[in-house]
Tab-separated table of C-alpha atoms in Angstrom:
chain	number	residue	atom	x	y	z
A	1	UNK	CA	164.323	91.852	94.718
A	2	UNK	CA	164.314	89.122	92.057
A	3	UNK	CA	165.245	91.519	89.238
A	4	UNK	CA	166.821	89.726	86.269
A	5	UNK	CA	168.984	91.122	83.423
A	6	UNK	CA	166.972	92.539	80.563
A	7	UNK	CA	167.444	91.562	76.936
A	8	UNK	CA	167.452	94.180	74.168
A	9	UNK	CA	167.735	93.949	70.395
A	10	UNK	CA	168.041	97.097	68.301
A	11	UNK	CA	167.871	97.763	64.586
A	12	UNK	CA	168.864	101.060	63.013
A	13	UNK	CA	169.053	102.279	59.451
A	14	UNK	CA	169.195	105.666	57.818
A	15	UNK	CA	170.355	107.857	54.982
A	16	UNK	CA	172.538	110.923	54.463
A	17	UNK	CA	171.883	113.467	51.713
A	18	UNK	CA	174.539	115.987	50.622
A	19	UNK	CA	173.271	117.645	47.423
A	20	UNK	CA	175.816	118.809	44.894
A	21	UNK	CA	173.752	121.860	43.943
A	22	UNK	CA	174.111	123.384	47.442
A	23	UNK	CA	177.542	122.989	48.971
A	24	UNK	CA	177.579	122.874	52.758
A	25	UNK	CA	174.141	121.264	53.161
A	26	UNK	CA	173.858	117.919	54.929
A	27	UNK	CA	170.609	116.105	55.772
A	28	UNK	CA	170.430	112.842	57.704
A	29	UNK	CA	167.514	110.657	58.806
A	30	UNK	CA	167.837	107.646	61.123
A	31	UNK	CA	165.220	105.071	62.040
A	32	UNK	CA	165.739	103.157	65.288
A	33	UNK	CA	163.725	100.169	66.468
A	34	UNK	CA	164.312	98.400	69.791
A	35	UNK	CA	162.641	95.315	71.238
A	36	UNK	CA	163.140	94.589	74.926
A	37	UNK	CA	162.190	91.578	77.001
A	38	UNK	CA	162.487	91.323	80.781
A	39	UNK	CA	162.839	95.107	80.747
A	40	UNK	CA	163.663	96.652	84.109
A	41	UNK	CA	161.040	99.196	85.164
A	42	UNK	CA	162.162	101.462	87.991
A	43	UNK	CA	158.775	101.989	89.616
A	44	UNK	CA	155.242	100.591	89.622
A	45	UNK	CA	152.655	102.266	91.810
A	46	UNK	CA	151.659	100.356	94.971
A	47	UNK	CA	148.009	100.417	93.884
A	48	UNK	CA	148.908	98.786	90.571
A	49	UNK	CA	150.795	96.040	92.407
A	50	UNK	CA	147.818	95.439	94.697
A	51	UNK	CA	145.484	95.280	91.696
A	52	UNK	CA	147.840	92.798	89.991
A	53	UNK	CA	148.784	90.829	93.098
A	54	UNK	CA	148.174	87.506	91.364
A	55	UNK	CA	150.878	88.401	88.837
A	56	UNK	CA	153.344	89.806	91.402
A	57	UNK	CA	152.637	87.826	94.602
A	58	UNK	CA	156.169	88.298	95.958
A	59	UNK	CA	155.694	92.089	95.939
A	60	UNK	CA	152.827	92.107	98.436
A	61	UNK	CA	153.513	91.119	102.044
A	62	UNK	CA	150.448	90.200	104.092
A	63	UNK	CA	150.095	89.538	107.787
A	64	UNK	CA	148.005	86.869	109.532
A	65	UNK	CA	144.252	87.018	109.117
A	66	UNK	CA	142.329	89.039	111.654
A	67	UNK	CA	139.813	87.279	113.842
A	68	UNK	CA	137.019	89.194	112.157
A	69	UNK	CA	138.073	88.274	108.605
A	70	UNK	CA	135.721	86.038	106.582
A	71	UNK	CA	136.920	82.560	105.656
A	72	UNK	CA	139.365	82.694	102.743
A	73	UNK	CA	139.920	86.428	103.167
A	74	UNK	CA	143.440	87.652	102.454
A	75	UNK	CA	145.383	88.950	105.422
A	76	UNK	CA	146.068	92.682	105.859
A	77	UNK	CA	148.815	94.208	103.745
A	78	UNK	CA	151.841	95.002	105.899
A	79	UNK	CA	154.340	95.750	103.123
A	80	UNK	CA	154.600	96.520	99.392
A	81	UNK	CA	157.788	96.284	97.372
A	82	UNK	CA	157.397	98.857	94.574
A	83	UNK	CA	161.072	98.869	93.596
A	84	UNK	CA	162.574	97.905	90.247
A	85	UNK	CA	160.834	95.060	88.470
A	86	UNK	CA	161.102	93.163	85.194
A	87	UNK	CA	158.365	94.067	82.714
A	88	UNK	CA	157.373	91.514	80.112
A	89	UNK	CA	158.377	93.465	76.994
A	90	UNK	CA	158.637	96.851	75.294
A	91	UNK	CA	158.664	97.906	71.655
A	92	UNK	CA	160.314	101.262	70.901
A	93	UNK	CA	160.532	103.119	67.590
A	94	UNK	CA	161.858	106.569	66.816
A	95	UNK	CA	162.907	108.747	63.882
A	96	UNK	CA	165.868	111.125	64.299
A	97	UNK	CA	166.790	113.763	61.771
A	98	UNK	CA	169.438	116.457	61.449
A	99	UNK	CA	169.907	119.315	58.971
A	100	UNK	CA	173.192	121.232	58.835
A	101	UNK	CA	174.152	124.062	56.538
A	102	UNK	CA	177.549	125.784	56.629
A	103	UNK	CA	178.499	128.833	54.555
A	104	UNK	CA	181.760	130.781	54.358
A	105	UNK	CA	181.962	134.424	53.331
A	106	UNK	CA	185.013	136.635	52.987
A	107	UNK	CA	183.385	139.741	54.460
A	108	UNK	CA	180.823	138.416	56.898
A	109	UNK	CA	182.504	135.390	58.439
A	110	UNK	CA	181.457	131.732	58.717
A	111	UNK	CA	177.847	130.705	59.294
A	112	UNK	CA	176.433	127.393	60.480
A	113	UNK	CA	172.700	126.663	60.767
A	114	UNK	CA	171.262	123.451	62.189
A	115	UNK	CA	168.042	121.647	63.101
A	116	UNK	CA	167.959	118.432	65.148
A	117	UNK	CA	164.783	116.582	66.005
A	118	UNK	CA	163.413	113.295	67.219
A	119	UNK	CA	159.928	111.837	66.873
A	120	UNK	CA	159.029	109.002	69.203
A	121	UNK	CA	156.598	106.950	67.135
A	122	UNK	CA	156.151	104.019	69.507
A	123	UNK	CA	156.822	102.991	73.087
A	124	UNK	CA	154.494	100.118	73.830
A	125	UNK	CA	155.041	98.284	77.110
A	126	UNK	CA	153.390	95.165	78.519
A	127	UNK	CA	153.891	94.607	82.255
A	128	UNK	CA	153.317	90.866	82.205
A	129	UNK	CA	152.232	88.201	79.682
A	130	UNK	CA	148.560	88.549	78.831
A	131	UNK	CA	148.275	92.123	80.136
A	132	UNK	CA	146.982	94.985	78.015
A	133	UNK	CA	149.772	96.800	76.192
A	134	UNK	CA	150.173	100.459	77.212
A	135	UNK	CA	151.466	103.312	75.053
A	136	UNK	CA	153.778	105.549	77.119
A	137	UNK	CA	154.349	108.344	74.591
A	138	UNK	CA	153.226	111.736	75.843
A	139	UNK	CA	152.614	110.544	79.411
A	140	UNK	CA	154.189	111.921	82.576
A	141	UNK	CA	156.529	108.917	82.923
A	142	UNK	CA	157.157	108.395	79.215
A	143	UNK	CA	158.984	110.112	76.352
A	144	UNK	CA	157.626	113.180	74.557
A	145	UNK	CA	156.255	112.767	71.044
A	146	UNK	CA	158.589	115.467	69.680
A	147	UNK	CA	161.752	117.080	70.958
A	148	UNK	CA	164.710	118.785	69.356
A	149	UNK	CA	166.779	121.916	68.951
A	150	UNK	CA	167.697	124.453	66.288
A	151	UNK	CA	170.042	127.406	66.055
A	152	UNK	CA	173.061	128.977	64.416
A	153	UNK	CA	176.747	129.755	64.988
A	154	UNK	CA	178.580	132.719	63.486
A	155	UNK	CA	182.363	133.182	63.616
A	156	UNK	CA	184.478	136.053	62.351
A	157	UNK	CA	188.015	136.534	63.526
A	158	UNK	CA	188.157	136.356	67.337
A	159	UNK	CA	184.366	136.601	67.718
A	160	UNK	CA	181.843	133.762	67.915
A	161	UNK	CA	178.091	134.179	68.414
A	162	UNK	CA	175.929	131.123	69.082
A	163	UNK	CA	172.168	130.820	69.476
A	164	UNK	CA	170.448	127.559	70.434
A	165	UNK	CA	166.738	126.860	71.003
A	166	UNK	CA	165.471	123.668	72.667
A	167	UNK	CA	161.941	122.331	72.172
A	168	UNK	CA	160.078	119.720	74.226
A	169	UNK	CA	156.558	118.596	73.344
A	170	UNK	CA	153.478	118.843	75.562
A	171	UNK	CA	152.594	115.843	77.760
A	172	UNK	CA	149.888	114.487	80.039
A	173	UNK	CA	150.017	114.985	83.833
A	174	UNK	CA	148.999	111.319	84.196
A	175	UNK	CA	151.521	108.522	84.474
A	176	UNK	CA	151.028	105.240	82.647
A	177	UNK	CA	149.843	103.553	85.833
A	178	UNK	CA	146.916	106.016	86.097
A	179	UNK	CA	145.630	105.859	82.504
A	180	UNK	CA	142.043	104.611	82.428
A	181	UNK	CA	141.585	105.054	86.182
A	182	UNK	CA	139.676	107.662	88.187
A	183	UNK	CA	143.025	108.963	89.491
A	184	UNK	CA	143.873	110.292	86.016
A	185	UNK	CA	140.698	112.378	86.005
A	186	UNK	CA	141.657	113.707	89.446
A	187	UNK	CA	145.160	114.664	88.234
A	188	UNK	CA	143.716	116.333	85.145
A	189	UNK	CA	141.354	118.244	87.402
A	190	UNK	CA	144.269	119.465	89.522
A	191	UNK	CA	146.077	120.563	86.362
A	192	UNK	CA	143.031	122.332	84.921
A	193	UNK	CA	143.563	120.717	81.510
A	194	UNK	CA	144.701	117.399	80.062
A	195	UNK	CA	148.289	118.405	79.312
A	196	UNK	CA	151.302	120.439	80.393
A	197	UNK	CA	152.399	122.933	77.757
A	198	UNK	CA	155.214	122.426	75.286
A	199	UNK	CA	158.465	124.172	76.186
A	200	UNK	CA	160.837	126.323	74.107
A	201	UNK	CA	163.964	127.809	75.656
A	202	UNK	CA	166.534	130.024	73.924
A	203	UNK	CA	170.197	130.346	74.889
A	204	UNK	CA	172.790	132.797	73.522
A	205	UNK	CA	176.561	132.712	73.936
A	206	UNK	CA	179.190	135.243	72.841
A	207	UNK	CA	182.891	134.302	72.840
A	208	UNK	CA	185.997	136.386	72.217
A	209	UNK	CA	189.469	134.864	71.824
A	210	UNK	CA	192.367	137.205	72.576
A	211	UNK	CA	195.029	137.357	69.888
A	212	UNK	CA	198.784	137.554	70.467
A	213	UNK	CA	200.038	141.022	71.387
A	214	UNK	CA	203.414	142.669	72.003
A	215	UNK	CA	202.061	144.376	75.101
A	216	UNK	CA	202.806	142.686	78.438
A	217	UNK	CA	199.131	142.382	79.348
A	218	UNK	CA	198.401	141.163	75.831
A	219	UNK	CA	200.969	138.381	76.159
A	220	UNK	CA	199.334	137.274	79.409
A	221	UNK	CA	195.970	136.951	77.664
A	222	UNK	CA	197.317	135.334	74.491
A	223	UNK	CA	194.852	132.588	73.543
A	224	UNK	CA	192.532	133.310	76.468
A	225	UNK	CA	188.762	133.131	75.945
A	226	UNK	CA	186.046	135.236	77.478
A	227	UNK	CA	182.481	133.918	77.288
A	228	UNK	CA	179.187	135.643	78.036
A	229	UNK	CA	176.176	133.354	78.135
A	230	UNK	CA	172.479	134.015	78.594
A	231	UNK	CA	170.308	130.983	79.321
A	232	UNK	CA	166.544	131.210	78.804
A	233	UNK	CA	166.839	134.571	77.043
A	234	UNK	CA	163.101	135.260	77.033
A	235	UNK	CA	162.643	134.284	80.695
A	236	UNK	CA	160.169	131.505	79.905
A	237	UNK	CA	158.642	129.872	82.969
A	238	UNK	CA	158.655	126.061	82.974
A	239	UNK	CA	155.282	124.306	83.203
A	240	UNK	CA	154.130	123.742	86.774
A	241	UNK	CA	152.238	120.675	87.927
A	242	UNK	CA	148.878	121.407	89.488
A	243	UNK	CA	149.315	118.219	91.515
A	244	UNK	CA	149.892	118.844	95.238
A	245	UNK	CA	153.502	118.426	96.433
A	246	UNK	CA	154.843	118.321	92.849
A	247	UNK	CA	156.626	121.330	91.370
A	248	UNK	CA	158.284	122.095	88.035
A	249	UNK	CA	158.816	119.658	85.182
A	250	UNK	CA	162.238	118.023	84.985
A	251	UNK	CA	162.919	119.613	81.580
A	252	UNK	CA	162.421	123.145	82.952
A	253	UNK	CA	164.574	125.302	85.228
A	254	UNK	CA	162.861	127.435	87.898
A	255	UNK	CA	165.856	129.796	87.960
A	256	UNK	CA	164.503	131.332	84.722
A	257	UNK	CA	166.859	133.720	82.877
A	258	UNK	CA	170.488	133.267	83.912
A	259	UNK	CA	173.776	134.961	83.030
A	260	UNK	CA	177.261	133.463	83.037
A	261	UNK	CA	180.613	135.148	82.475
A	262	UNK	CA	183.783	133.060	82.264
A	263	UNK	CA	187.428	133.729	81.452
A	264	UNK	CA	189.515	130.723	80.354
A	265	UNK	CA	193.271	130.689	79.888
A	266	UNK	CA	195.431	127.785	78.698
A	267	UNK	CA	198.876	127.203	80.193
């Protein structure tokens, strides 16, 4: 209700380094800065809206005063609209980097190594003019300080072997709307510590491409691919919230180690 379009202005700049002394190496770094006004926030806790009722009067619906209410007392709350709302502004800054190295050998195939990462250096949001600015990095409803992936691909003839590891930084069980309140201490108490652990998951995939053959069965499989994948190779359990009625983190998968086998043919 009453949500207006948000305005965003972004600036990005970076560099790419490909040294002549090591063929196949590529390094890139990008800096991104975004300034938002009238930013749309998907959710604000009902308690926060009640505490800031003077700033969001249209979000609190009150009924008539009770006969026992003192003079000037606000009527009882009969409804709270905690849906999407325009925040005053947000400032976002991040650094993204990528390192790639490819190497060809006659005897041992083609190798490709890579590292991708992102550091969130700033996400400062102000809910309304004059309010205290809040840093969302590392909070339950904000971005992680660090995240990225690294791995390698190896190809020789019809065979390809790929390994990929994904990393997500630790974060607080408290959302931004609980920081500095007694509720955050309660959530931390449920969790048993002030953060949920960082996560690292490893995936492996093996692919074989069938070559052309004079045999009848070989002709049927000409160009077909067979893939064997193992997700979460080391069977890492995702962090679990100690908060009642809340389960695994969104970046984890409670299915743990998984296997996939696919056969693909092109017609």
